[in-house]
Amino acid sequence: MEAPRRRVICNQKTGLVFQLQKRISVLRFNRICMAKKRVFPLAQVYGLLEPGPVVLVTTARAGQANIMPMSWHTMMEFVPPLVGCVISSLNHTFEMLRATGECVINVPTVELAKKVVGCGNTSGLLVDKFKTFCLTPVAASVVEAPLIAECYASLECKVFDIRLVAQYNFFILEVVKAWIDPSRKRPRTIHHQGEGVFVVPGRTIKLPSPKTSFFTK
Amino acid sequence: MEAPRRRVICNQKTGLVFQLQKRISVLRFNRICMAKKRVFPLAQVYGLLEPGPVVLVTTARAGQANIMPMSWHTMMEFVPPLVGCVISSLNHTFEMLRATGECVINVPTVELAKKVVGCGNTSGLLVDKFKTFCLTPVAASVVEAPLIAECYASLECKVFDIRLVAQYNFFILEVVKAWIDPSRKRPRTIHHQGEGVFVVPGRTIKLPSPKTSFFTK
């Protein structure tokens, strides 16, 4: 049933779909969103972002939603999870985030690589990226910005600290709700190495119990 | 000739070796360091850090050098390259960095994974990590902190902004000199996913010309 639903959505104006989805009941929302994704513990969010995947940042304002790929991000605290990220003031997302104070960090996998690059090569001022790249907005639970259904994880965020925005375009976000698709056991994220080259995770290794507190920060 | 030299160094007190190396002539330094590593353009540094590898941060003070693994880092500017990173105030490196304002970000590959984890599970207050993990300090060209010979890339850094150190332990560093081993065509960096699990890069994909400015920030 998934494919037909997506086709219908892609044949309509994404803005309308998004507004419609904002109006659907909590029960209906739960059925759509929870079909794939489960709530993910906030204390484990760092494991999603620490390896450096390209993410898709969604924002929404006045019924219009936008998508921007981003690789310049870092964890800054475990609980509550804080994420620092650079969003260029040249990007439409910068103004959207500054105005609304909310966004969603979505983690795509390699199957979406072409769409990710497409989102990076277009501007939300000119293009409706959900429609153009046939991505499905799903209502979030805490913030106005939509989750992207096709991404295996989505982190609802609120702006936490803007002290470094003026000089570095650096936002500190708090992850207030996290979602993950538990059926994706080895999600193959994409990692940008510059100039269109990306690397996809290969083998996984496990080493004896590094203490996280020493290890990551 | 490489292995015997390393064994000799590892059988001595690393502090002494480091002090000795600080005294060697520029010519000798060039011969040791440049044997493997070449100067790397500062404008391309982002491609080393953006995919999220675990790095080894070296610091030095009063002839004593230390090593700390780190995964919470992000690029913040292309040129001059700025790197934001979280270094816990519980770590010896925090005080070393705050006192000296200098460090080196070294990028290890999977062959060094056990040593990396070892460095993360010990404290520089108790252990001489160069000696314990048999890693080779090499004099840097701009900062006091040593490069790690075994790492395929090393970035000499100076502290650039400390505004967020008090609240988040977040340092902004400027990369002032970058070194790379050009013989390593596909360096297999390691990416921490939490609790001792690491992922190693697999296949590389190239997609048509994403505009870097849109893409990464």
Short mmCIF file of C-alpha atoms in Angstrom, two decimals, chain A residues 2-186:
data_model
loop_
_atom_site.label_atom_id
_atom_site.label_comp_id
_atom_site.label_asym_id
_atom_site.label_seq_id
_atom_site.Cartn_x
_atom_site.Cartn_y
_atom_site.Cartn_z
CA GLU A 2 2.99 2.29 0.52
CA ALA A 3 3.90 2.98 -3.10
CA PRO A 4 0.45 4.06 -4.32
CA ARG A 5 0.04 6.41 -1.37
CA ARG A 6 3.36 8.09 -2.15
CA ARG A 7 2.46 8.45 -5.82
CA VAL A 8 -0.77 10.19 -4.94
CA ILE A 9 1.05 12.57 -2.63
CA CYS A 10 3.67 13.33 -5.25
CA ASN A 11 1.05 14.18 -7.83
CA GLN A 12 -0.41 16.87 -5.62
CA LYS A 13 0.92 20.16 -4.39
CA THR A 14 3.15 19.32 -1.43
CA GLY A 15 2.13 22.47 0.44
CA LEU A 16 -1.50 21.33 0.41
CA VAL A 17 -0.54 17.84 1.51
CA PHE A 18 1.47 19.27 4.33
CA GLN A 19 -1.36 21.52 5.50
CA LEU A 20 -3.73 18.60 5.23
CA GLN A 21 -1.45 16.43 7.28
CA LYS A 22 -1.25 19.09 9.98
CA ARG A 23 -5.01 18.82 10.32
CA ILE A 24 -5.28 15.05 10.54
CA SER A 25 -6.15 13.57 13.89
CA VAL A 26 -3.51 12.30 16.28
CA LEU A 27 -4.78 8.77 15.68
CA ARG A 28 -4.37 9.06 11.92
CA PHE A 29 -0.94 10.65 12.33
CA ASN A 30 0.12 7.85 14.61
CA ARG A 31 -0.99 5.28 12.08
CA ILE A 32 0.97 6.89 9.24
CA CYS A 33 4.11 7.78 11.11
CA MET A 34 4.33 4.90 13.53
CA ALA A 35 3.83 2.38 10.75
CA LYS A 36 7.56 2.52 10.19
CA LYS A 37 9.12 4.67 12.85
CA ARG A 38 9.32 4.22 16.58
CA VAL A 39 10.23 6.70 19.27
CA PHE A 40 13.97 6.51 19.85
CA PRO A 41 15.61 7.21 23.25
CA LEU A 42 17.07 10.72 23.37
CA ALA A 43 20.15 9.43 25.21
CA GLN A 44 21.06 7.31 22.16
CA VAL A 45 20.71 10.06 19.57
CA TYR A 46 24.47 10.73 19.57
CA GLY A 47 25.07 7.34 17.88
CA LEU A 48 23.09 8.53 14.85
CA LEU A 49 24.95 11.79 14.27
CA GLU A 50 28.45 11.14 15.65
CA PRO A 51 29.64 9.13 12.60
CA GLY A 52 29.04 12.20 10.41
CA PRO A 53 26.19 11.33 8.01
CA VAL A 54 24.76 13.84 5.57
CA VAL A 55 21.38 14.81 7.01
CA LEU A 56 18.32 16.53 5.56
CA VAL A 57 17.09 19.49 7.59
CA THR A 58 13.40 20.28 7.19
CA THR A 59 11.78 23.56 8.19
CA ALA A 60 8.26 24.90 7.77
CA ARG A 61 6.67 28.32 7.82
CA ALA A 62 3.20 29.45 6.81
CA GLY A 63 2.36 26.03 5.40
CA GLN A 64 5.45 25.86 3.20
CA ALA A 65 8.07 23.26 4.02
CA ASN A 66 11.67 23.11 2.84
CA ILE A 67 14.57 20.61 2.81
CA MET A 68 18.32 21.27 3.03
CA PRO A 69 21.19 18.73 3.12
CA MET A 70 23.78 19.39 5.79
CA SER A 71 27.11 17.83 6.75
CA TRP A 72 28.55 20.40 9.12
CA HIS A 73 27.08 19.23 12.40
CA THR A 74 28.31 17.80 15.68
CA MET A 75 26.86 16.42 18.88
CA MET A 76 27.42 18.79 21.80
CA GLU A 77 25.68 17.00 24.70
CA PHE A 78 24.21 13.57 25.40
CA VAL A 79 21.11 14.50 27.46
CA PRO A 80 19.34 16.58 26.51
CA PRO A 81 20.85 15.90 23.10
CA LEU A 82 22.33 19.10 21.74
CA VAL A 83 23.48 19.38 18.13
CA GLY A 84 25.62 22.22 16.80
CA CYS A 85 25.37 22.94 13.08
CA VAL A 86 26.36 25.47 10.45
CA ILE A 87 23.58 26.63 8.13
CA SER A 88 24.72 29.23 5.63
CA SER A 89 22.83 32.51 5.66
CA LEU A 90 22.72 32.11 1.85
CA ASN A 91 20.33 29.18 2.29
CA HIS A 92 16.57 29.58 2.55
CA THR A 93 16.65 27.28 5.60
CA PHE A 94 18.65 29.86 7.54
CA GLU A 95 15.78 32.35 7.56
CA MET A 96 13.18 29.62 8.10
CA LEU A 97 15.06 28.33 11.14
CA ARG A 98 15.74 31.76 12.55
CA ALA A 99 12.10 32.77 12.19
CA THR A 100 10.50 29.61 13.57
CA GLY A 101 13.16 28.27 15.94
CA GLU A 102 12.31 24.73 14.87
CA CYS A 103 13.45 22.08 12.43
CA VAL A 104 13.76 18.34 11.92
CA ILE A 105 17.08 16.60 11.26
CA ASN A 106 16.32 13.60 9.03
CA VAL A 107 18.93 10.91 8.36
CA PRO A 108 18.76 9.53 4.80
CA THR A 109 20.40 6.38 3.46
CA VAL A 110 22.23 5.74 0.21
CA GLU A 111 19.06 4.86 -1.69
CA LEU A 112 18.14 8.55 -1.40
CA ALA A 113 21.57 9.87 -2.47
CA LYS A 114 20.42 11.42 -5.75
CA LYS A 115 17.51 13.15 -4.05
CA VAL A 116 19.85 14.41 -1.33
CA VAL A 117 22.19 15.93 -3.89
CA GLY A 118 19.22 17.34 -5.78
CA CYS A 119 18.02 19.06 -2.62
CA GLY A 120 21.53 20.48 -2.24
CA ASN A 121 21.63 21.88 -5.74
CA THR A 122 18.32 23.72 -5.61
CA SER A 123 16.93 26.51 -3.48
CA GLY A 124 13.74 26.34 -1.48
CA LEU A 125 13.03 29.89 -2.62
CA LEU A 126 12.54 28.62 -6.18
CA VAL A 127 11.50 24.99 -5.84
CA ASP A 128 9.16 22.93 -3.69
CA LYS A 129 11.66 20.21 -2.85
CA PHE A 130 9.15 17.73 -1.41
CA LYS A 131 7.29 17.81 -4.73
CA THR A 132 10.35 18.01 -7.00
CA PHE A 133 12.18 15.12 -5.35
CA CYS A 134 9.08 13.13 -4.45
CA LEU A 135 9.72 13.02 -0.74
CA THR A 136 6.87 12.56 1.73
CA PRO A 137 6.27 15.05 4.54
CA VAL A 138 4.86 13.54 7.73
CA ALA A 139 3.60 15.68 10.59
CA ALA A 140 5.99 15.82 13.53
CA SER A 141 4.74 15.55 17.08
CA VAL A 142 6.37 18.57 18.74
CA VAL A 143 7.53 20.95 15.99
CA GLU A 144 5.84 22.40 12.91
CA ALA A 145 8.52 21.19 10.48
CA PRO A 146 7.70 17.82 8.89
CA LEU A 147 9.58 14.54 9.17
CA ILE A 148 10.64 12.97 5.87
CA ALA A 149 8.97 9.56 5.67
CA GLU A 150 11.70 8.03 3.49
CA CYS A 151 14.50 8.80 5.99
CA TYR A 152 15.25 6.06 8.49
CA ALA A 153 15.57 8.46 11.45
CA SER A 154 14.16 11.89 12.23
CA LEU A 155 15.02 14.20 15.10
CA GLU A 156 12.62 16.98 16.03
CA CYS A 157 14.65 19.98 17.16
CA LYS A 158 14.21 23.39 18.74
CA VAL A 159 16.81 26.15 18.56
CA PHE A 160 18.63 26.21 21.90
CA ASP A 161 21.41 28.83 21.52
CA ILE A 162 22.00 31.45 18.84
CA ARG A 163 25.08 33.18 20.26
CA LEU A 164 27.30 32.09 17.37
CA VAL A 165 24.76 32.58 14.58
CA ALA A 166 25.80 36.13 13.74
CA GLN A 167 29.50 35.31 13.30
CA TYR A 168 29.54 31.67 12.15
CA ASN A 169 25.92 30.82 11.14
CA PHE A 170 26.24 28.25 13.93
CA PHE A 171 23.00 27.12 15.59
CA ILE A 172 22.79 24.92 18.67
CA LEU A 173 19.67 22.75 18.52
CA GLU A 174 18.03 20.64 21.20
CA VAL A 175 16.58 17.32 20.04
CA VAL A 176 13.17 17.18 21.71
CA LYS A 177 11.80 14.02 20.07
CA ALA A 178 13.52 11.28 18.10
CA TRP A 179 12.10 8.71 15.69
CA ILE A 180 13.69 5.69 14.07
CA ASP A 181 12.67 2.89 11.74
CA PRO A 182 13.67 -0.16 13.80
CA SER A 183 13.49 -2.48 10.79
CA ARG A 184 16.61 -0.84 9.30
CA LYS A 185 19.33 -2.81 11.04
CA ARG A 186 22.31 -1.52 9.11
#
